[in-house]
Short mmCIF file of C-alpha atoms and ligand atoms in Angstrom, two decimals:
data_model
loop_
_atom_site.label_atom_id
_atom_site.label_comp_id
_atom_site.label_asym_id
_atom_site.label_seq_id
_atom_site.Cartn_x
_atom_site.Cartn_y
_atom_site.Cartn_z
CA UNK Q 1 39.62 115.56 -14.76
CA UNK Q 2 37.31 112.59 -13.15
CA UNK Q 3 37.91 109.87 -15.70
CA UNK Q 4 39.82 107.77 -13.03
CA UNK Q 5 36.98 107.89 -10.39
CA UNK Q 6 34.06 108.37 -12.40
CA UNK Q 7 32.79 104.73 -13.35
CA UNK Q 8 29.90 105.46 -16.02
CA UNK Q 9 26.07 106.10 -14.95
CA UNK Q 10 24.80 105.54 -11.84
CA UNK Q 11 21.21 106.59 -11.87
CA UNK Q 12 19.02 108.96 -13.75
CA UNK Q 13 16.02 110.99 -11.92
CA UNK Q 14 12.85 112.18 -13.51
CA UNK Q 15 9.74 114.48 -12.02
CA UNK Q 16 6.47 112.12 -12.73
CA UNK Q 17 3.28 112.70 -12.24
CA UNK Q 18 0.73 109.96 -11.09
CA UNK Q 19 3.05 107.81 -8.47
CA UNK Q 20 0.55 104.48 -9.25
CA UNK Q 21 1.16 105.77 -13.21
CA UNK Q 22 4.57 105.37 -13.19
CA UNK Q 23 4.75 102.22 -10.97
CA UNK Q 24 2.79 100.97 -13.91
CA UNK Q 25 4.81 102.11 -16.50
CA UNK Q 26 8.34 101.05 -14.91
CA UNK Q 27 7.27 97.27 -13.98
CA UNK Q 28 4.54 96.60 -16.51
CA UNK Q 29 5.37 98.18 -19.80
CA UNK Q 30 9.34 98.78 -19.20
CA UNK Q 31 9.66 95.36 -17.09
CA UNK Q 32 12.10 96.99 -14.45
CA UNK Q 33 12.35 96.03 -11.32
CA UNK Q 34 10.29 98.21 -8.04
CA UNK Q 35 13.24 97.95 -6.16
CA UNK Q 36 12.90 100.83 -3.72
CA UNK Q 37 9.75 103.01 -2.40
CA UNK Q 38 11.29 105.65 -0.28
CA UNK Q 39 10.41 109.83 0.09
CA UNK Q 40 12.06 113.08 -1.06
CA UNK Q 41 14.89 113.66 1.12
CA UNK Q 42 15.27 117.69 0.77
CA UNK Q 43 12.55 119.57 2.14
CA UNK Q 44 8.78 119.51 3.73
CA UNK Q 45 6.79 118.14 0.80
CA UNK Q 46 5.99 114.11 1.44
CA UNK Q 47 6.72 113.33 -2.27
CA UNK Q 48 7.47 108.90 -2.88
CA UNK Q 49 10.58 108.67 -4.45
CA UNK Q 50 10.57 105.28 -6.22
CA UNK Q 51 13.63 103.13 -7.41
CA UNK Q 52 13.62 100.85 -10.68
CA UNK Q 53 16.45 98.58 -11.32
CA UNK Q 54 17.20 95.64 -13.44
CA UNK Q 55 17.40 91.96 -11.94
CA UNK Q 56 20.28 92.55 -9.75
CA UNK Q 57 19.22 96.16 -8.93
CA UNK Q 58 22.89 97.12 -10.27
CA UNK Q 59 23.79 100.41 -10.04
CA UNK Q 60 23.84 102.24 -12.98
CA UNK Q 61 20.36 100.40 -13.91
CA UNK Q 62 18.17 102.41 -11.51
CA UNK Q 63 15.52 105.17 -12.80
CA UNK Q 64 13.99 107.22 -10.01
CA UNK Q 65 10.92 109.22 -9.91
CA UNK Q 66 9.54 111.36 -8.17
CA UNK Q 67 5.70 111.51 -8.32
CA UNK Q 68 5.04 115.30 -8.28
CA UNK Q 69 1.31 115.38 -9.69
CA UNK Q 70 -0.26 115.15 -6.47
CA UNK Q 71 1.74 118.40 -5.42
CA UNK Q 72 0.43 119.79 -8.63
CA UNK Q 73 3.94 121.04 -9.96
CA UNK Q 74 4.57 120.43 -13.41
CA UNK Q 75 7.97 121.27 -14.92
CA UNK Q 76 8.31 122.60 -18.50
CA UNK Q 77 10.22 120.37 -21.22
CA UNK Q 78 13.19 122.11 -23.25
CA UNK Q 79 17.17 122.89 -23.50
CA UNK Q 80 19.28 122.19 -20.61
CA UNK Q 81 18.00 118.95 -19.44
CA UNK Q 82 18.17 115.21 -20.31
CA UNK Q 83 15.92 114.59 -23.33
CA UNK Q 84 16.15 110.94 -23.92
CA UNK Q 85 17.00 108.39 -21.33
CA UNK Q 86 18.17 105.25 -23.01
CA UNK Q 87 18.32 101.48 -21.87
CA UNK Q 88 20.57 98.70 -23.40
CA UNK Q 89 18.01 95.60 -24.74
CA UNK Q 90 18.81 92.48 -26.63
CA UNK Q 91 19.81 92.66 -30.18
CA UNK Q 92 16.63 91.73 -32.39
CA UNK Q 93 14.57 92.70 -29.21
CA UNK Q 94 12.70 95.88 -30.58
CA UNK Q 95 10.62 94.30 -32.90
CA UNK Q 96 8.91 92.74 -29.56
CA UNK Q 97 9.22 96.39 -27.80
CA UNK Q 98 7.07 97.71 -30.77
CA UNK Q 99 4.72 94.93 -30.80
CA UNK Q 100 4.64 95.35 -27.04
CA UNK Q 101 4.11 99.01 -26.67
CA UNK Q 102 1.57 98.59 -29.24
CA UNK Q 103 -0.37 96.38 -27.00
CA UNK Q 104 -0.13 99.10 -23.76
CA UNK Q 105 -1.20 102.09 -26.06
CA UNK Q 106 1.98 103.35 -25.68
CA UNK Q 107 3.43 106.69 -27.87
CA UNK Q 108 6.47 105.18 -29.66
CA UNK Q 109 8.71 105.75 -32.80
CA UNK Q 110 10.26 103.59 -35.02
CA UNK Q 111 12.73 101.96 -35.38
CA UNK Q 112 16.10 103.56 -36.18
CA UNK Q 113 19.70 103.49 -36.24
CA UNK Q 114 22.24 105.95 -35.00
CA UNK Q 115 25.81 105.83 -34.60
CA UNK Q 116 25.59 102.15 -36.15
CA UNK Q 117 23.15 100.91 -33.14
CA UNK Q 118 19.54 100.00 -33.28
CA UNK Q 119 16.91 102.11 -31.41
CA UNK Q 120 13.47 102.97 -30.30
CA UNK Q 121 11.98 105.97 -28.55
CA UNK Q 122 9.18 105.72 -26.25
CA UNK Q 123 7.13 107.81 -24.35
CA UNK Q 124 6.36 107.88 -20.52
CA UNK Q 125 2.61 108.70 -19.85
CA UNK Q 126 3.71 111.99 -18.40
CA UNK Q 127 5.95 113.01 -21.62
CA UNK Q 128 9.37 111.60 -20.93
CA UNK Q 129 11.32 110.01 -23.70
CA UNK Q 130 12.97 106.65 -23.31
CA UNK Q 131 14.89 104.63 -26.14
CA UNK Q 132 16.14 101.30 -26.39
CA UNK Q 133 19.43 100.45 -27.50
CA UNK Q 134 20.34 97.06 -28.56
CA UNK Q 135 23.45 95.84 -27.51
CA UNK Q 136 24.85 92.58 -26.36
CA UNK Q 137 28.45 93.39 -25.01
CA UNK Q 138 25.96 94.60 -22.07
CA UNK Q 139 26.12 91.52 -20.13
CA UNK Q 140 24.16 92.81 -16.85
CA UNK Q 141 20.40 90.96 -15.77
CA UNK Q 142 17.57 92.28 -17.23
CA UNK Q 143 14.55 91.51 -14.75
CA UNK Q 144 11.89 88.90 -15.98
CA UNK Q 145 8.20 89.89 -16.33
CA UNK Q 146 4.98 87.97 -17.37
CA UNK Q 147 5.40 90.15 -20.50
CA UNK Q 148 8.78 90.43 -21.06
CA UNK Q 149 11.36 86.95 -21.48
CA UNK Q 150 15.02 87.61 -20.66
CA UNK Q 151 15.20 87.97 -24.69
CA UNK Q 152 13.83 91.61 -24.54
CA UNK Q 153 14.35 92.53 -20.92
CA UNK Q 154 15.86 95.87 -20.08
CA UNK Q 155 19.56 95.42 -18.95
CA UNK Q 156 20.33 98.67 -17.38
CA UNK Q 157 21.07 102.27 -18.62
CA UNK Q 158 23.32 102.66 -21.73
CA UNK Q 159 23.15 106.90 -22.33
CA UNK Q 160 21.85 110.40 -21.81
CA UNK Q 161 21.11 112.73 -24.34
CA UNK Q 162 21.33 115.80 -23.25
CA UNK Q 163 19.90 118.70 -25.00
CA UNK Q 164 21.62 122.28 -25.30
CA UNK Q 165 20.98 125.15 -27.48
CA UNK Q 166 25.25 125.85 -27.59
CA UNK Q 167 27.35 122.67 -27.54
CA UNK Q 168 30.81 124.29 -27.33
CA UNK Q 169 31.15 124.84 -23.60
CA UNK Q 170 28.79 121.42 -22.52
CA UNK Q 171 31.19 119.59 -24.68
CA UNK Q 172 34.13 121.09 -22.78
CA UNK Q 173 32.21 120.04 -19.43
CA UNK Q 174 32.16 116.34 -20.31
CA UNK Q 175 35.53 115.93 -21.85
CA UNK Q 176 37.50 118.62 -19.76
CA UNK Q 177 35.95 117.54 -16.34
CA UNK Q 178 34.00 114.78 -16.83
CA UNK Q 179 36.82 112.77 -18.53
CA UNK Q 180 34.67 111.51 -21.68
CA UNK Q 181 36.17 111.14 -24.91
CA UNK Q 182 34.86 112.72 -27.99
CA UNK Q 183 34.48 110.09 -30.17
CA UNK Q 184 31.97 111.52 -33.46
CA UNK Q 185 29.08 113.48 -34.72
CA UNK Q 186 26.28 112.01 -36.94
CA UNK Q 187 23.69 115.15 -37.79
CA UNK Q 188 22.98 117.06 -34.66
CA UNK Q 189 24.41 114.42 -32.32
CA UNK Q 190 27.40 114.07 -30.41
CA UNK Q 191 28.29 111.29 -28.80
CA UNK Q 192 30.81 110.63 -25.74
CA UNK Q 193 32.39 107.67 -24.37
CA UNK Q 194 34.37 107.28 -20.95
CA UNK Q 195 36.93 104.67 -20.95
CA UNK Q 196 36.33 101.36 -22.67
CA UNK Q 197 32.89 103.47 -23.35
CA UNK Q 198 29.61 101.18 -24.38
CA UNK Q 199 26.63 100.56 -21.85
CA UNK Q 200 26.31 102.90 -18.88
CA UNK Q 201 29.03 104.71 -20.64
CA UNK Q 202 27.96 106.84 -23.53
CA UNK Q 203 26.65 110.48 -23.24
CA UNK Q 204 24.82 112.11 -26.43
CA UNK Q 205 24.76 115.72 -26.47
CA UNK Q 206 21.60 116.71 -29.25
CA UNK Q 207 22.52 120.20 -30.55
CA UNK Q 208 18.82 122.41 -30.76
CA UNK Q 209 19.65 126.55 -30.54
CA UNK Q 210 16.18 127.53 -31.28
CA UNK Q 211 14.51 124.78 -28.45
CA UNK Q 212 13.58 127.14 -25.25
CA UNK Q 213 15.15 126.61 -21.63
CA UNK Q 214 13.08 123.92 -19.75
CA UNK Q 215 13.02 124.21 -16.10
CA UNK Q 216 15.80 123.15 -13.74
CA UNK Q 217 13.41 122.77 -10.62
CA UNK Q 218 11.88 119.24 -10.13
CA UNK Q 219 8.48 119.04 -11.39
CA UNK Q 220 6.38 116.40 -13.59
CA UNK Q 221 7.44 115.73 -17.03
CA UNK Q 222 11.05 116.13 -16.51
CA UNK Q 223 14.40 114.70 -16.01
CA UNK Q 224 16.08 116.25 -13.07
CA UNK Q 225 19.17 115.24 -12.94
CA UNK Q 226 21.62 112.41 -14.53
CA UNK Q 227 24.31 110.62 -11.63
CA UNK Q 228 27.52 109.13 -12.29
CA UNK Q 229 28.64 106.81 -10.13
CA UNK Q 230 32.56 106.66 -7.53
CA UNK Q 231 33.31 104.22 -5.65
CA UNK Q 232 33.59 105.54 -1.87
CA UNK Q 233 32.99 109.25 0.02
CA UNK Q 234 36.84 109.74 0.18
CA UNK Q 235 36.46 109.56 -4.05
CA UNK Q 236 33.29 111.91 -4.04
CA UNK Q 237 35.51 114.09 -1.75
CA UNK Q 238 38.37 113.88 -4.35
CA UNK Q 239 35.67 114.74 -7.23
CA UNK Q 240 33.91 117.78 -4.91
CA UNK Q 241 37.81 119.07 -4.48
CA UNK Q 242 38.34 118.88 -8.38
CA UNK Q 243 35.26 120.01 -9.62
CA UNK Q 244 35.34 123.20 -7.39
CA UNK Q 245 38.90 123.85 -8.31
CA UNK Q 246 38.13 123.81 -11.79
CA UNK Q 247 36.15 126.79 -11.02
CA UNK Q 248 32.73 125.03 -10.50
CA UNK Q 249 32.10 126.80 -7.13
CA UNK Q 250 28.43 126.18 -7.29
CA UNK Q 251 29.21 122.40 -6.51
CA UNK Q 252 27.07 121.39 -3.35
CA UNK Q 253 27.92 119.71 -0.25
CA UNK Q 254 27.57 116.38 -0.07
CA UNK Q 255 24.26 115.10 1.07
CA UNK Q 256 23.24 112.13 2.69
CA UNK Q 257 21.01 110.03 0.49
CA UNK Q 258 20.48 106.97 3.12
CA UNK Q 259 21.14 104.83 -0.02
CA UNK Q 260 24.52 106.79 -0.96
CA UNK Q 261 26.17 110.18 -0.69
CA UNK Q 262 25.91 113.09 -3.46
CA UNK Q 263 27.08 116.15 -4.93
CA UNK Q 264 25.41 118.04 -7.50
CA UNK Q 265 27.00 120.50 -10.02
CA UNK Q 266 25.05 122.30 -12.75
CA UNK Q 267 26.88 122.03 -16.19
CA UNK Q 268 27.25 125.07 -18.83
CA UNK Q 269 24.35 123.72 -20.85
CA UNK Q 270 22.04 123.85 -17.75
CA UNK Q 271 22.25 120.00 -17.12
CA UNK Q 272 22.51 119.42 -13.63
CA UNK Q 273 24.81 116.54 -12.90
CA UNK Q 274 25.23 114.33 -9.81
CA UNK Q 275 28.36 112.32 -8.21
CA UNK Q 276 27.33 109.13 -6.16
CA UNK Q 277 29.04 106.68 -4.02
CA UNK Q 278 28.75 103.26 -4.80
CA UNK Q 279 29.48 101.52 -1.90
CA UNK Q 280 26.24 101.61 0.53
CA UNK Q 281 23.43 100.31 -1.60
CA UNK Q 282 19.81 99.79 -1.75
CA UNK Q 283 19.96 96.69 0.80
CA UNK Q 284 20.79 98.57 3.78
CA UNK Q 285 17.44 98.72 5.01
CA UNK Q 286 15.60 95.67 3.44
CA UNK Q 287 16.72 91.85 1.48
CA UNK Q 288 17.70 91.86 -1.30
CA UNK Q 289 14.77 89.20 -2.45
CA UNK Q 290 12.57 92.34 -0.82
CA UNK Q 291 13.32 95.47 -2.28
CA UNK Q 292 10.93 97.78 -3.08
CA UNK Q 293 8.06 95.67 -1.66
CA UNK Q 294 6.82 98.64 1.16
CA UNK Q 295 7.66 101.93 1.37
CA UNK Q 296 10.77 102.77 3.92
CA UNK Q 297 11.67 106.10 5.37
CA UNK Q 298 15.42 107.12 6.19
CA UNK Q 299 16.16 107.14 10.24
CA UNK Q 300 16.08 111.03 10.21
CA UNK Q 301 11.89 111.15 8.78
CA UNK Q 302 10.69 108.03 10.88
CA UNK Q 303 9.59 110.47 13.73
CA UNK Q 304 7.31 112.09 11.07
CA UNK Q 305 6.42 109.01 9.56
CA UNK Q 306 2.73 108.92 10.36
CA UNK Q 307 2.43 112.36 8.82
CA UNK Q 308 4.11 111.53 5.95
CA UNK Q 309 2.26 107.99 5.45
CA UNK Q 310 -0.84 109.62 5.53
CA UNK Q 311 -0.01 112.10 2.56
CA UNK Q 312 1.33 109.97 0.58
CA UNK Q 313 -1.36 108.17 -1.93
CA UNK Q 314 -1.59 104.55 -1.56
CA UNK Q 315 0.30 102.53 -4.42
CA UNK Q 316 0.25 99.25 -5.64
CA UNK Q 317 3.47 96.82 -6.67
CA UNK Q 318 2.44 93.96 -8.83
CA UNK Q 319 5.91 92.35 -8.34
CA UNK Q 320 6.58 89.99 -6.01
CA UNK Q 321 9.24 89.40 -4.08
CA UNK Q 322 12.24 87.25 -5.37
CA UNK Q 323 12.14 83.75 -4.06
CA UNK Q 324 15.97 82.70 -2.85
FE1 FE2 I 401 20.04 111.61 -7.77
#
């Protein structure tokens, strides 16, 4: 079991389609910080993979996208994925979100509660589904906009929802290896919490048997993958050991991410789940006060970086950079 190295979310990954779309969406609707512009790292296609954080770029607050409309491969919704990606907020913030998204034209529920917490559910352009959470025991930075006061800002992640037509064995996964605890149901929900549990946290499985298989490949319109986060590579060693010797043989290698190192497992409900170090970090290549104001390759790309720069489409930050 990983509940001793596994310290909540560290980052959740989604298939987009327009790359100056989503830039839009993350910084100007969502108010999250651009905090990296870097590529795919497996394989030929020059694909932007984009980073947004929250004020402090804090792990466990960064969504990242890859743009994959220009490569014209769309993935199909369904089972086996993450359905709903959802951010902590302010408490008596989503009356402002609905106001707000109301404003942007963007597709957005109501407001609900669920598992005694307020929520919203809102749509990316491309057909993801966010939700806002409120909570205040989440004490992390949300990242100031024009827009959006540090009243409503976004503090970081607080859960996944993953869908799966069978719960039984997915629920084994994240209490049997992942080290979450069970802790209730409320109508097709299930919800997890590891350790102290709360923000960054929490995994929801949402039970729907008759909801086809969506695709595991990366594509637009999808989440890819969700990433918890260890501390150092001899932990992700540790977890790689574990996982496998549970019987989870399909575990990959680790692979350099420039940022931090992986693994990847796939989970019995088709969810594919990552394992990240912690302890490299988005400045390595670029300020702090900078992040995510140009686009920078990993060392092993920069001899192609012409080629790559010249098929990638041109995007635009409106953010600034942070003055010290
Ligand atoms: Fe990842």
């Amino acid at each position: 079991m990983l509940q001793n190295l596994i310290n909540g979310i560290h980052h959740v990954t989604a298939g987009v389609a327009g790359a100056q779309e989503d830039v839009d969406f993350f910084t100007t609707i969502v108010g999250q910080r651009l905090a990296k512009q870097t590529v795919l790292m497996d394989g030929p296609l020059p694909i932007y993979h984009l980073y947004y954080t929250n004020a402090d770029a804090d792990i466990g607050s960064a969504m990242t996208t890859f743009p994959y409309g220009k490569a014209g491969i769309k993935a199909r919704r369904g089972s086996g994925q993450v359905k709903i990606t959802s951010y902590t907020v302010p408490s008596n913030s989503l009356e402002f979100w609905v106001e707000h998204f109301q404003k942007h034209h963007v597709r957005h529920g109501t407001i609900e509660e669920r598992f005694g917490q307020r929520r919203l559910t809102f749509m990316h352009p491309c057909g993801l589904e966010f939700e806002f959470v409120e909570d205040d025991t989440d004490t992390r930075r949300g990242y100031v906009t024009d827009d959006v006061s540090i009243n409503e800002a976004v503090k970081g992640f607080h859960s996944v929802t993953m869908s799966v037509r069978e719960v039984e064995e997915q629920n084994r996964f994240i209490t049997e290896v992942l080290g979450f605890q069970f802790i209730g149901q409320e109508r097709n929900y299930y919800q997890y919490e590891l350790k102290e549990g709360g923000a960054n946290k929490t995994i929801y499985v949402v039970h729907e048997p008759d909801l086809p298989q969506g695709s595991w490949g990366l594509g637009a319109g999808t989440i890819h993958h969700v990433a918890f986060a260890v501390d150092t590579d001899d932990e992700l060693n540790q977890v790689r050991e574990i996982v496998t010797g549970l019987g989870f043989t399909d575990m990959s290698e680790i692979k350099d991410r420039y940022y931090f190192h992986s693994a990847y497992v796939r989970s019995p409900g088709g969810i594919l789940c990552e394992f990240t170090t912690s302890d490299i970090g988005f400045t390595i290549d670029e300020p702090f006060e900078e992040l995510g104001q140009k686009l920078h390759l990993p060392p092993w790309k920069l001899k192609d970086s012409e080629e790559i720069m010249s098929q990638l489409e041109p995007i635009t930050n409106p953010q600034k950079p942070l003055v010290k």
